[in-house]
XYZ file of C-alpha atoms in Angstrom:
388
model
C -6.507 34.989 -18.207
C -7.093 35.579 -14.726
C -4.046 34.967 -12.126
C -6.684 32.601 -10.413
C -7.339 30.984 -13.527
C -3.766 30.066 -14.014
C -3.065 28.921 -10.927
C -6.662 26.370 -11.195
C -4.649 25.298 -14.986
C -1.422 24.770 -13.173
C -3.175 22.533 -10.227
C -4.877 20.375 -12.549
C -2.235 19.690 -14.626
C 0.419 19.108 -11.628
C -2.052 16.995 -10.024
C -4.676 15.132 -11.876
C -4.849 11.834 -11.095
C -8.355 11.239 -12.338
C -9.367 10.862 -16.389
C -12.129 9.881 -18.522
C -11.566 7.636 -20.755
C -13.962 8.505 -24.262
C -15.005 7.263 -27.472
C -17.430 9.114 -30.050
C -18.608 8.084 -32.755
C -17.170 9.267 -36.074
C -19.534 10.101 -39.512
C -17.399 12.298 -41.473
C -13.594 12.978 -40.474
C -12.153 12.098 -37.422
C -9.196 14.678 -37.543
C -12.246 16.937 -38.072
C -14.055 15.967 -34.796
C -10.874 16.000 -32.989
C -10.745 19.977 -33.832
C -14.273 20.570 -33.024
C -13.813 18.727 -29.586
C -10.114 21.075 -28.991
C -11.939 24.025 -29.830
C -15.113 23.488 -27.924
C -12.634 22.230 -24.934
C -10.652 25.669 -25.518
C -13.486 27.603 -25.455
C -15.686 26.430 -22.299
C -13.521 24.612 -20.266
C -9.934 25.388 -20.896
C -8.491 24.129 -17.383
C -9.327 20.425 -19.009
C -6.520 18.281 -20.119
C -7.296 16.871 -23.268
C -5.630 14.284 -25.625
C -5.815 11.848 -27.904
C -5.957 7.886 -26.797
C -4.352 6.165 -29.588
C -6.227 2.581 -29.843
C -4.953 0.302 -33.051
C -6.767 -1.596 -35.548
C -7.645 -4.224 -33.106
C -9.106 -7.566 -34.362
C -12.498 -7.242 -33.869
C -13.538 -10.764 -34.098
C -17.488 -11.733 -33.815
C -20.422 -10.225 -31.596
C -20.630 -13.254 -30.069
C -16.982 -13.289 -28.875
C -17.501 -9.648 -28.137
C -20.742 -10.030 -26.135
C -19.094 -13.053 -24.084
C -15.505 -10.567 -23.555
C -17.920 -8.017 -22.114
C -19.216 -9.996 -19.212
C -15.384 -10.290 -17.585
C -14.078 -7.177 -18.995
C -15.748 -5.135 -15.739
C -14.257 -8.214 -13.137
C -10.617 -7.555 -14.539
C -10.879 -4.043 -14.489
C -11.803 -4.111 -11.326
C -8.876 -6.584 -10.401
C -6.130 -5.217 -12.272
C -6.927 -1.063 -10.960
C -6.905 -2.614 -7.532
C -3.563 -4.239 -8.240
C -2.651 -1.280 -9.334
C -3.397 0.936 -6.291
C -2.373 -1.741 -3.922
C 1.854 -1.948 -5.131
C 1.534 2.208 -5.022
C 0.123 2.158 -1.491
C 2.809 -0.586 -0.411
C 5.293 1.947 -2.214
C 4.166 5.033 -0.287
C 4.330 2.861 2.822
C 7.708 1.484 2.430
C 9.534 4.878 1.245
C 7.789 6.186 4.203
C 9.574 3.671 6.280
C 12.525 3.991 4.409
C 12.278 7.999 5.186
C 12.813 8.748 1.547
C 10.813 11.731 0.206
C 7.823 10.141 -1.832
C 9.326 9.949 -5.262
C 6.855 10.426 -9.115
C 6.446 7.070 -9.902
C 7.287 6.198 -13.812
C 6.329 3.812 -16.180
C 9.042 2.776 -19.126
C 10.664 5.891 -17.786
C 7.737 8.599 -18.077
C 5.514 9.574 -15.731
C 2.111 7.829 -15.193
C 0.133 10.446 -16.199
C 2.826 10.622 -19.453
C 2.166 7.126 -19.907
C -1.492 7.378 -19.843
C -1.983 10.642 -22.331
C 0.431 9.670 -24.661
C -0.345 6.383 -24.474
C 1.578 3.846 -27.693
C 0.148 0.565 -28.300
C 3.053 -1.901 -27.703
C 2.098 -4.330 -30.954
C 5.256 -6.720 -30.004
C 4.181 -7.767 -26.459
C 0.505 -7.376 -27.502
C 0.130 -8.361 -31.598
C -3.113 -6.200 -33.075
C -4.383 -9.428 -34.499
C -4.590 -11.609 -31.730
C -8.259 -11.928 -30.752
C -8.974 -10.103 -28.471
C -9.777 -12.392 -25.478
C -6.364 -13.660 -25.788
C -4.981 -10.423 -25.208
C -7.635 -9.780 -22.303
C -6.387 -12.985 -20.824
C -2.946 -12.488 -21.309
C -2.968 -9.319 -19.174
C -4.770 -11.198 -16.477
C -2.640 -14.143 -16.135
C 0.452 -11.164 -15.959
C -1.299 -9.635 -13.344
C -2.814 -12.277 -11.365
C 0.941 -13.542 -11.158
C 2.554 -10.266 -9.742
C -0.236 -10.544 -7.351
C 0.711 -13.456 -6.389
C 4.285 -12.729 -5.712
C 3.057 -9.111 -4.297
C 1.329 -10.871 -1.412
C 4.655 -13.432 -1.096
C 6.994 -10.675 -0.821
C 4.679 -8.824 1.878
C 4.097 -11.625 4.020
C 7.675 -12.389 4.076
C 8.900 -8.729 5.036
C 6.153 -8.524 7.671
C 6.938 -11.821 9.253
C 10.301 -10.065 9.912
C 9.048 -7.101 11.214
C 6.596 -8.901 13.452
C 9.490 -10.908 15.019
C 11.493 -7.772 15.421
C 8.001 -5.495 16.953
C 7.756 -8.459 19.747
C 11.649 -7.901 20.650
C 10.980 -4.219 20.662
C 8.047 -5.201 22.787
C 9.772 -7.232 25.719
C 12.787 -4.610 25.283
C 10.503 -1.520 25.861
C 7.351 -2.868 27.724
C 7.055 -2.546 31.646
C 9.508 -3.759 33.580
C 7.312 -5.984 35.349
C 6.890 -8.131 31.380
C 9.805 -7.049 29.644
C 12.639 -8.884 28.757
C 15.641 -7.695 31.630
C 18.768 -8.980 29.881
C 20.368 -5.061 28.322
C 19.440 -4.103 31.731
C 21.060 -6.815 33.998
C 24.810 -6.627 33.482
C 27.372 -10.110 34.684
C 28.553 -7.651 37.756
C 25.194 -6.970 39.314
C 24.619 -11.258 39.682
C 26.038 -13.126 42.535
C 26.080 -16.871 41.794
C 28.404 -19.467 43.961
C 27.060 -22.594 45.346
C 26.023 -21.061 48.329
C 24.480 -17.763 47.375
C 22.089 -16.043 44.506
C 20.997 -12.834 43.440
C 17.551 -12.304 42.996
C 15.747 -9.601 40.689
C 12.707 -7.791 42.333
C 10.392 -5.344 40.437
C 9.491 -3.031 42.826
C 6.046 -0.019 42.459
C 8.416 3.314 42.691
C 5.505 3.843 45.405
C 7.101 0.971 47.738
C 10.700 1.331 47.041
C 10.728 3.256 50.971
C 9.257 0.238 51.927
C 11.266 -2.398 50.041
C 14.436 -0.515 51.357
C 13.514 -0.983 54.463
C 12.277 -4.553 54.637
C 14.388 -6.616 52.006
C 16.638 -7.165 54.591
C 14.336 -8.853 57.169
C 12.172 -11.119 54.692
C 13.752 -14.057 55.505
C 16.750 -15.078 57.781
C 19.353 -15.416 54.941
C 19.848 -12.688 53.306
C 22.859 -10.564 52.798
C 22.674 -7.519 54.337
C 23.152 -3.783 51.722
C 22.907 -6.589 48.577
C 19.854 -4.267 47.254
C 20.781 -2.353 44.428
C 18.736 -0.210 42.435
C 19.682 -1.054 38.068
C 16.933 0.755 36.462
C 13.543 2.548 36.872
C 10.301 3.514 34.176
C 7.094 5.276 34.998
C 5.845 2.518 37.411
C 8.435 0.422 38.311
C 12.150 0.366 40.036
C 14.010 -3.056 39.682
C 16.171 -4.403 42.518
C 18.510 -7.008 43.107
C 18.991 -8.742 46.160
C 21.662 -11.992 47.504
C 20.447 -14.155 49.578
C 21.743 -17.587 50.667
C 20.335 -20.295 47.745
C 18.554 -22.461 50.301
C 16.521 -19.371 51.141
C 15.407 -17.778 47.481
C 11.786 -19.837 47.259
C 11.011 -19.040 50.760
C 12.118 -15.553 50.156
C 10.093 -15.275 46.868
C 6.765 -16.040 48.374
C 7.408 -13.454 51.281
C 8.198 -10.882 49.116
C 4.856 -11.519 46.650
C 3.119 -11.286 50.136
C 4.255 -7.604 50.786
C 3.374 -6.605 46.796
C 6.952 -7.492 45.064
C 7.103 -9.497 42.208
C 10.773 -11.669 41.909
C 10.978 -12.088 38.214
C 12.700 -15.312 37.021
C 16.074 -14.422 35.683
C 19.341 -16.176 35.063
C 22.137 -14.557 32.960
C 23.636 -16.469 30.240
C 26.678 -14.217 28.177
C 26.254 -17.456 25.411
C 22.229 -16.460 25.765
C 22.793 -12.995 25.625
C 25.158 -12.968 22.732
C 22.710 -15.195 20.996
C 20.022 -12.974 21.394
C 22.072 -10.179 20.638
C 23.200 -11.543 17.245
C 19.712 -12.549 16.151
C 18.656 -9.217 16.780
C 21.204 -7.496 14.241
C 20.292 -10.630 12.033
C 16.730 -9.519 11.907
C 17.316 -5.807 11.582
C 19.791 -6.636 8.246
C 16.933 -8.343 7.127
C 14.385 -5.909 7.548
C 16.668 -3.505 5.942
C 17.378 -5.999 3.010
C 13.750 -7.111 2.322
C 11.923 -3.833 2.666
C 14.950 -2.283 0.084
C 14.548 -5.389 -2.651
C 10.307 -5.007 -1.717
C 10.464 -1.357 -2.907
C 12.863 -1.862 -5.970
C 10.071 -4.684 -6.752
C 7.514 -2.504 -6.618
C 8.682 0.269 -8.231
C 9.355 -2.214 -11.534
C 6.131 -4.290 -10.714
C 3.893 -1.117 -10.968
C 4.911 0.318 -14.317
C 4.331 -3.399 -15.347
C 0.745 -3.667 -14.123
C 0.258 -0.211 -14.805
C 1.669 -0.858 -18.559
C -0.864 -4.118 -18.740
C -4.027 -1.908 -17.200
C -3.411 0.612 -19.953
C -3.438 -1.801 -22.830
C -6.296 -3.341 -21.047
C -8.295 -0.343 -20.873
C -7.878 0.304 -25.106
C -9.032 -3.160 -25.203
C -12.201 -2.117 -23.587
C -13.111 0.843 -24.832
C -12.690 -0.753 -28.114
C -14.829 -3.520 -27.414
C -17.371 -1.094 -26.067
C -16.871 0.820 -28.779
C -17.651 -1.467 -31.597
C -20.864 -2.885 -29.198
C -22.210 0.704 -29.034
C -21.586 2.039 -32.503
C -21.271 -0.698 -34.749
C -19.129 -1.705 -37.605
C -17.185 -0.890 -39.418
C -15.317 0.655 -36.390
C -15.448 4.501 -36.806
C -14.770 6.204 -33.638
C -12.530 9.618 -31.715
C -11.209 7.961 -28.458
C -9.502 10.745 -25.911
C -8.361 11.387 -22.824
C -9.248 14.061 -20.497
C -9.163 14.949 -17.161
C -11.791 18.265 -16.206
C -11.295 19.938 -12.845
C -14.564 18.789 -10.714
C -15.975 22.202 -11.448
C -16.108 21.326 -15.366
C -17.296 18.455 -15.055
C -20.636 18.105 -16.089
C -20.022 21.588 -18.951
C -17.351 18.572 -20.278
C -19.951 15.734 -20.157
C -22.082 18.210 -21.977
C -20.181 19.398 -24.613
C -19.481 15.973 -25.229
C -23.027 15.237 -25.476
C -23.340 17.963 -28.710
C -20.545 16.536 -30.354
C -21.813 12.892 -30.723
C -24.872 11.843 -32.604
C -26.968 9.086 -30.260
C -28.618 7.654 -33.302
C -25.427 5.907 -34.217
C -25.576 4.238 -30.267
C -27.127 0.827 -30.647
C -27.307 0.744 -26.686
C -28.505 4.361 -25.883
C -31.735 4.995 -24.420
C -33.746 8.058 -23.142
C -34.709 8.293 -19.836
C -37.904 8.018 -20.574
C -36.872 4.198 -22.634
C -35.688 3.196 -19.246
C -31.527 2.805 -18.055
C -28.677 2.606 -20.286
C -27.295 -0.963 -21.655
C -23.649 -1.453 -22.484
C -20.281 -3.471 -21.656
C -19.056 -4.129 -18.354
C -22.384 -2.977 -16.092
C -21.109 0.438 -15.258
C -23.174 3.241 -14.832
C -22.616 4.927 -17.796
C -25.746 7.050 -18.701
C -24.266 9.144 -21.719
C -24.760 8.936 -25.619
C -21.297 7.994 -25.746
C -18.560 5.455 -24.254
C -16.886 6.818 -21.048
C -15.312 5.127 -18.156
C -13.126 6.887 -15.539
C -9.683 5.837 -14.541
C -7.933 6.978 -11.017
C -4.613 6.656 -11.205
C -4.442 6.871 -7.434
């Protein structure tokens, strides 16, 4: 083997996060067609992981039953994948938050793709002879549920980062919005019952011209009181004392020569306040996003657990549709490298008879009928799970 050929084997099986999920039909042995399909898998496309999907004697129940399953087995799959995917995106978000390195998620302590190709039906949370729509059902309601609470969870977290994204806001913003009270300290404020101090934002263009004005506004106010407390790209901000009687007078001349007086009284009760609801909010954020992602992590071996079970549901169901009874059928997992694919899709093609496939058509007979509406156009059952 090749060095480049080892390194394509390692790669797929370090990363694959897509697999087909496949049934054939059985005539003789099915330990026997499990060898053929290894060696024929060996041979001409050995970079494919390959293993058995273990599906129990599940009650089959009547065609009718099965015929009505099939029309909501495609809707739930659809639901319960995209459950699925959305708690592993909201864990990828949040340890990204968090700044912890993006751990290998597990489910009952393996690793997904573990879980997946050695997959072991659980028969006490999911009894083999319950019919089969009652299992289907079961998983849903399970799912639908964590869901439910996913979407509680999130909107609770966010409303607590959206409060604490507006502080950050008025805290970082210009200076002519932004909220002035870490910048204006109790020793830069004059306030008696004769005289106030004012708080001008001033265009570092003007502050030349502010300098030299302030003074000369209006008749009242105190000469040198201008004192520069803090500067960003655009803006300086001043104060300035003036005699109380003066400030609205003094306000509208100084909007006249392009200053803006920003309305500002300091409070130490308001400031504490506001200081204290600001470390409230940040424990919170802390607290929720930590008990989100310990939810999640448990949550998604849970739906990922209930999709699995789901999925042998389906291909059985499929399975009996397509082949008939009494159920006689190889089911597998695989996952080819994109390159294999359609060599895999063709040797699985040799190894299954399509006169046993009830639903199978040529092309020439027109498109493919089966479970669930998917576009499956092979003499076989196949559907394709992405575990990310």
């Amino acid at each position: 083997m090749s060095r480049s050929s080892v390194r394509d084997l390692i790669t797929s099986i370090t990363m694959a996060t897509r697999y087909w999920i496949v049934s054939l039909p059985v005539h003789s042995s099915a330990t026997s067609l499990w060898s053929r399909l290894q060696e024929s898998i060996s041979k001409n496309s050995f970079d494919t992981l390959l293993y058995r999907f273990n599906i129990p004697n599940l009650r089959v129940g009547t065609l009718d039953s099965l015929l009505a399953l099939s029309d909501d087995l495609l809707k739930s799959n659809t639901f319960i994948e995209g459950c699925s995917h959305k708690i592993r995106r909201q864990i990828e978000d949040l340890e990204k938050a968090s700044g912890i390195l993006a751990s290998s998620l597990t489910v009952d302590g393996v690793p997904v793709d573990s879980y997946l190709t050695k997959f072991v039906w659980d028969e006490a949370k999911y009894p083999t002879m319950s019919p089969l729509k009652e299992i289907v059902d079961g998983i849903h309601v399970q799912v639908a549920k964590i869901d439910d609470d996913l979407k509680v969870r999130i909107a609770e977290y966010n409303n607590v980062r959206s409060q604490l994204n507006a502080i950050n806001r008025k805290q970082t913003g210009s200076l002519a919005v932004r909220d002035l009270s870490n910048l204006v300290k109790p020793e830069d404020i004059v306030t008696s019952e004769h005289l106030v101090t004012l708080i001008a934002v001033v265009s570092k263009f003007s502050q030349k011209d502010w300098l030299s004005c302030y003074e000369t506004l209006t008749t009242y106010v105190v000469p040198r009181s201008s004192k520069n407390l803090h500067e960003d790209n655009e803006y300086a901000l001043y104060t300035v004392t003036l005699f109380n009687r003066d400030a609205d007078n003094f306000k509208i001349k100084a909007r006249e020569r392009g200053f803006q007086i920003r309305d500002f009284e300091y409070n130490s009760e308001t400031q504490e306040g506001r200081k204290q609801e600001l470390e409230k909010l940040m424990q919170d954020q802390e607290s929720l996003k930590s008990s989100l992602l310990q939810w999640c992590y448990t949550s998604y071996g849970e739906v990922f657990t209930s999709w699995m079970h789901f999925c042998a549901v389906r291909l059985f169901s499929e399975t009996i549709l397509r082949y008939g009874l009494p159920p006689s059928f190889l089911s597998v997992v695989l996952s080819p490298s994109v390159k294999n694919e359609k060599k895999v899709r063709t040797l699985l093609e040799t190894l299954c008879d399509s006169s046993n496939s009830t639903f199978w058509k040529t092309d020439e007979e027109g498109s493919m009928g089966g479970l669930g509406g998917e576009a499956d156009t092979h003499p076989y059952v196949s559907f394709t799970i992405n575990l990310i």
